[in-house]
Amino acid sequence: MPAVRRLAATALVAAGFLAAGITPAQAATAATSCEHVCILDARTGGHPDYDRLVFDLTDNVAPPAVQAQVSADGSYTPGASDETRHLAITGKSYLLLDVYPAEARSSGPDAYTTPTVQPVSLSSLKGVQMTGIYEGHIGFGLSLGDYTRYQVSTLTAPNRIVVDLYH
């Protein structure tokens, strides 16, 4: 009988969320500690015509804006610094991303779990590096191999940033 009561209680909670217009996924992410979207991780995949980089995000608010800029030498200026740095992973060219507004936590349930410098062995994508966090902006640098063009998009349900690098 206790199992039946637990099942009934679970059904009532689910019905309450749905009546309030909250899906189970939204209920799970409602407890996020991020004021803006948190970037949780970066994952990659190779496809016949393109390589894909996906940044998984929390679902607490709409996805952030993303600005992309091609760099010939992989140089960037982190935050408010006047210091010019270079991406750690060598590429033929580089793509710099500025994600805003967003957060990347170092610990807790909303922590960014990918190493800050991540080598990748794909045709068009050779590495991903977090270049800095400053006043709601998060920078990433992509070290590239041969590619013809790129496309950056944001998707929802679940929230994510997708970067496609075409061979």
mmCIF file of C-alpha atoms in Angstrom:
data_model
loop_
_atom_site.group_PDB
_atom_site.id
_atom_site.type_symbol
_atom_site.label_atom_id
_atom_site.label_comp_id
_atom_site.label_asym_id
_atom_site.label_seq_id
_atom_site.Cartn_x
_atom_site.Cartn_y
_atom_site.Cartn_z
ATOM 1 C CA MET A 1 0.000 0.000 0.000
ATOM 2 C CA PRO A 2 2.846 2.561 0.691
ATOM 3 C CA ALA A 3 4.022 2.247 -2.949
ATOM 4 C CA VAL A 4 0.524 3.138 -4.166
ATOM 5 C CA ARG A 5 0.492 6.225 -1.890
ATOM 6 C CA ARG A 6 3.916 7.334 -3.207
ATOM 7 C CA LEU A 7 2.700 6.904 -6.789
ATOM 8 C CA ALA A 8 -0.462 8.899 -6.027
ATOM 9 C CA ALA A 9 1.578 11.651 -4.338
ATOM 10 C CA THR A 10 3.951 11.816 -7.326
ATOM 11 C CA ALA A 11 0.987 12.076 -9.690
ATOM 12 C CA LEU A 12 -0.491 14.919 -7.626
ATOM 13 C CA VAL A 13 2.801 16.845 -7.645
ATOM 14 C CA ALA A 14 3.147 16.357 -11.410
ATOM 15 C CA ALA A 15 -0.466 17.458 -11.942
ATOM 16 C CA GLY A 16 0.199 20.548 -9.810
ATOM 17 C CA PHE A 17 3.242 21.485 -11.916
ATOM 18 C CA LEU A 18 1.311 20.997 -15.144
ATOM 19 C CA ALA A 19 -1.651 23.001 -13.835
ATOM 20 C CA ALA A 20 0.762 25.821 -13.008
ATOM 21 C CA GLY A 21 2.213 25.611 -16.528
ATOM 22 C CA ILE A 22 5.531 24.146 -15.331
ATOM 23 C CA THR A 23 6.965 21.113 -17.104
ATOM 24 C CA PRO A 24 9.012 18.573 -15.104
ATOM 25 C CA ALA A 25 12.189 19.840 -16.849
ATOM 26 C CA GLN A 26 11.441 23.408 -15.777
ATOM 27 C CA ALA A 27 10.786 22.264 -12.224
ATOM 28 C CA ALA A 28 14.183 20.534 -12.167
ATOM 29 C CA THR A 29 16.009 23.648 -13.398
ATOM 30 C CA ALA A 30 14.023 26.140 -11.323
ATOM 31 C CA ALA A 31 16.476 25.637 -8.458
ATOM 32 C CA THR A 32 19.477 26.866 -10.453
ATOM 33 C CA SER A 33 21.843 29.211 -8.634
ATOM 34 C CA CYS A 34 22.479 31.293 -11.760
ATOM 35 C CA GLU A 35 21.025 34.749 -12.244
ATOM 36 C CA HIS A 36 21.646 34.457 -15.991
ATOM 37 C CA VAL A 37 22.167 31.318 -18.024
ATOM 38 C CA CYS A 38 24.958 29.103 -16.709
ATOM 39 C CA ILE A 39 27.177 27.318 -19.213
ATOM 40 C CA LEU A 40 27.411 23.742 -17.960
ATOM 41 C CA ASP A 41 29.725 21.999 -20.415
ATOM 42 C CA ALA A 42 31.044 21.794 -23.963
ATOM 43 C CA ARG A 43 30.776 18.668 -26.094
ATOM 44 C CA THR A 44 31.866 17.928 -29.629
ATOM 45 C CA GLY A 45 30.977 15.592 -32.460
ATOM 46 C CA GLY A 46 32.194 14.892 -35.966
ATOM 47 C CA HIS A 47 29.800 14.527 -38.904
ATOM 48 C CA PRO A 48 30.467 13.820 -42.616
ATOM 49 C CA ASP A 49 30.122 17.494 -43.672
ATOM 50 C CA TYR A 50 30.798 19.409 -40.469
ATOM 51 C CA ASP A 51 32.067 19.298 -36.886
ATOM 52 C CA ARG A 52 29.746 20.423 -34.096
ATOM 53 C CA LEU A 53 30.459 22.063 -30.746
ATOM 54 C CA VAL A 54 27.562 22.269 -28.287
ATOM 55 C CA PHE A 55 27.533 24.278 -25.073
ATOM 56 C CA ASP A 56 24.845 22.940 -22.717
ATOM 57 C CA LEU A 57 23.101 25.659 -20.688
ATOM 58 C CA THR A 58 20.717 25.897 -17.766
ATOM 59 C CA ASP A 59 17.062 26.417 -18.674
ATOM 60 C CA ASN A 60 16.262 29.140 -16.125
ATOM 61 C CA VAL A 61 16.091 31.968 -18.715
ATOM 62 C CA ALA A 62 16.308 32.384 -22.494
ATOM 63 C CA PRO A 63 19.638 31.503 -24.153
ATOM 64 C CA PRO A 64 22.253 34.272 -24.264
ATOM 65 C CA ALA A 65 23.475 36.224 -27.274
ATOM 66 C CA VAL A 66 26.631 34.967 -28.980
ATOM 67 C CA GLN A 67 29.023 37.090 -31.035
ATOM 68 C CA ALA A 68 31.624 35.330 -33.169
ATOM 69 C CA GLN A 69 34.811 36.779 -34.631
ATOM 70 C CA VAL A 70 37.445 35.074 -36.774
ATOM 71 C CA SER A 71 41.044 35.542 -35.629
ATOM 72 C CA ALA A 72 44.030 34.721 -37.819
ATOM 73 C CA ASP A 73 46.488 34.296 -34.940
ATOM 74 C CA GLY A 74 44.362 33.215 -31.950
ATOM 75 C CA SER A 75 45.037 36.369 -29.947
ATOM 76 C CA TYR A 76 42.495 37.722 -27.494
ATOM 77 C CA THR A 77 42.266 40.222 -24.639
ATOM 78 C CA PRO A 78 40.599 38.743 -21.545
ATOM 79 C CA GLY A 79 38.080 40.907 -19.682
ATOM 80 C CA ALA A 80 39.148 44.454 -18.922
ATOM 81 C CA SER A 81 42.824 43.536 -19.289
ATOM 82 C CA ASP A 82 45.185 45.296 -21.677
ATOM 83 C CA GLU A 83 47.195 42.093 -21.983
ATOM 84 C CA THR A 84 47.048 40.202 -25.281
ATOM 85 C CA ARG A 85 47.098 36.418 -24.958
ATOM 86 C CA HIS A 86 47.057 33.534 -27.432
ATOM 87 C CA LEU A 87 44.986 30.363 -27.407
ATOM 88 C CA ALA A 88 46.884 27.381 -26.017
ATOM 89 C CA ILE A 89 45.951 24.946 -28.809
ATOM 90 C CA THR A 90 47.468 25.634 -32.222
ATOM 91 C CA GLY A 91 45.137 25.918 -35.192
ATOM 92 C CA LYS A 92 45.212 27.134 -38.785
ATOM 93 C CA SER A 93 42.793 29.888 -37.748
ATOM 94 C CA TYR A 94 40.611 30.675 -34.766
ATOM 95 C CA LEU A 95 37.042 31.594 -33.898
ATOM 96 C CA LEU A 96 36.433 33.727 -30.801
ATOM 97 C CA LEU A 97 33.032 33.619 -29.106
ATOM 98 C CA ASP A 98 31.587 36.167 -26.673
ATOM 99 C CA VAL A 99 28.563 34.791 -24.788
ATOM 100 C CA TYR A 100 26.413 37.369 -22.942
ATOM 101 C CA PRO A 101 24.753 37.422 -20.447
ATOM 102 C CA ALA A 102 26.017 34.169 -18.991
ATOM 103 C CA GLU A 103 27.820 32.629 -16.048
ATOM 104 C CA ALA A 104 30.273 29.766 -15.630
ATOM 105 C CA ARG A 105 30.559 28.466 -12.097
ATOM 106 C CA SER A 106 33.584 26.563 -10.798
ATOM 107 C CA SER A 107 31.599 24.419 -8.334
ATOM 108 C CA GLY A 108 28.102 23.344 -7.380
ATOM 109 C CA PRO A 109 25.253 21.889 -9.420
ATOM 110 C CA ASP A 110 25.602 24.546 -12.152
ATOM 111 C CA ALA A 111 29.399 24.205 -12.499
ATOM 112 C CA TYR A 112 31.140 24.263 -15.879
ATOM 113 C CA THR A 113 32.444 20.697 -16.095
ATOM 114 C CA THR A 114 34.645 20.799 -19.211
ATOM 115 C CA PRO A 115 38.377 21.561 -18.813
ATOM 116 C CA THR A 116 39.132 25.212 -19.607
ATOM 117 C CA VAL A 117 41.525 24.028 -22.343
ATOM 118 C CA GLN A 118 40.153 21.020 -24.225
ATOM 119 C CA PRO A 119 42.016 19.502 -27.208
ATOM 120 C CA VAL A 120 39.745 18.036 -29.900
ATOM 121 C CA SER A 121 40.741 15.731 -32.775
ATOM 122 C CA LEU A 122 38.203 16.522 -35.478
ATOM 123 C CA SER A 123 38.691 17.718 -39.067
ATOM 124 C CA SER A 124 37.637 21.331 -38.525
ATOM 125 C CA LEU A 125 37.786 21.678 -34.733
ATOM 126 C CA LYS A 126 41.119 21.217 -32.949
ATOM 127 C CA GLY A 127 40.407 22.710 -29.536
ATOM 128 C CA VAL A 128 38.101 24.704 -27.260
ATOM 129 C CA GLN A 129 39.362 27.097 -24.602
ATOM 130 C CA MET A 130 37.524 29.290 -22.106
ATOM 131 C CA THR A 131 39.312 32.623 -22.450
ATOM 132 C CA GLY A 132 37.747 34.527 -19.592
ATOM 133 C CA ILE A 133 34.769 35.614 -17.541
ATOM 134 C CA TYR A 134 34.094 39.322 -17.044
ATOM 135 C CA GLU A 135 30.915 41.206 -16.073
ATOM 136 C CA GLY A 136 28.492 38.656 -17.505
ATOM 137 C CA HIS A 137 30.559 37.933 -20.611
ATOM 138 C CA ILE A 138 32.185 34.540 -21.126
ATOM 139 C CA GLY A 139 34.811 34.161 -23.817
ATOM 140 C CA PHE A 140 35.708 31.005 -25.695
ATOM 141 C CA GLY A 141 38.352 30.446 -28.337
ATOM 142 C CA LEU A 142 38.076 27.677 -30.911
ATOM 143 C CA SER A 143 41.241 26.415 -32.592
ATOM 144 C CA LEU A 144 40.349 25.412 -36.125
ATOM 145 C CA GLY A 145 41.691 23.106 -38.823
ATOM 146 C CA ASP A 146 40.398 23.316 -42.386
ATOM 147 C CA TYR A 147 36.877 24.698 -42.652
ATOM 148 C CA THR A 148 34.823 26.531 -45.282
ATOM 149 C CA ARG A 149 32.340 28.384 -43.078
ATOM 150 C CA TYR A 150 30.760 28.352 -39.628
ATOM 151 C CA GLN A 151 27.300 28.824 -38.190
ATOM 152 C CA VAL A 152 26.452 29.759 -34.590
ATOM 153 C CA SER A 153 22.927 29.270 -33.278
ATOM 154 C CA THR A 154 21.078 29.081 -29.980
ATOM 155 C CA LEU A 155 18.432 26.437 -29.358
ATOM 156 C CA THR A 156 15.895 25.850 -26.612
ATOM 157 C CA ALA A 157 14.261 22.844 -24.916
ATOM 158 C CA PRO A 158 16.937 22.285 -23.662
ATOM 159 C CA ASN A 159 18.939 25.528 -23.919
ATOM 160 C CA ARG A 160 22.208 25.227 -25.818
ATOM 161 C CA ILE A 161 24.602 27.053 -28.112
ATOM 162 C CA VAL A 162 25.554 25.173 -31.269
ATOM 163 C CA VAL A 163 28.596 25.956 -33.417
ATOM 164 C CA ASP A 164 28.829 24.099 -36.737
ATOM 165 C CA LEU A 165 32.149 24.179 -38.599
ATOM 166 C CA TYR A 166 31.749 22.963 -42.174
ATOM 167 C CA HIS A 167 34.573 21.038 -43.899
#
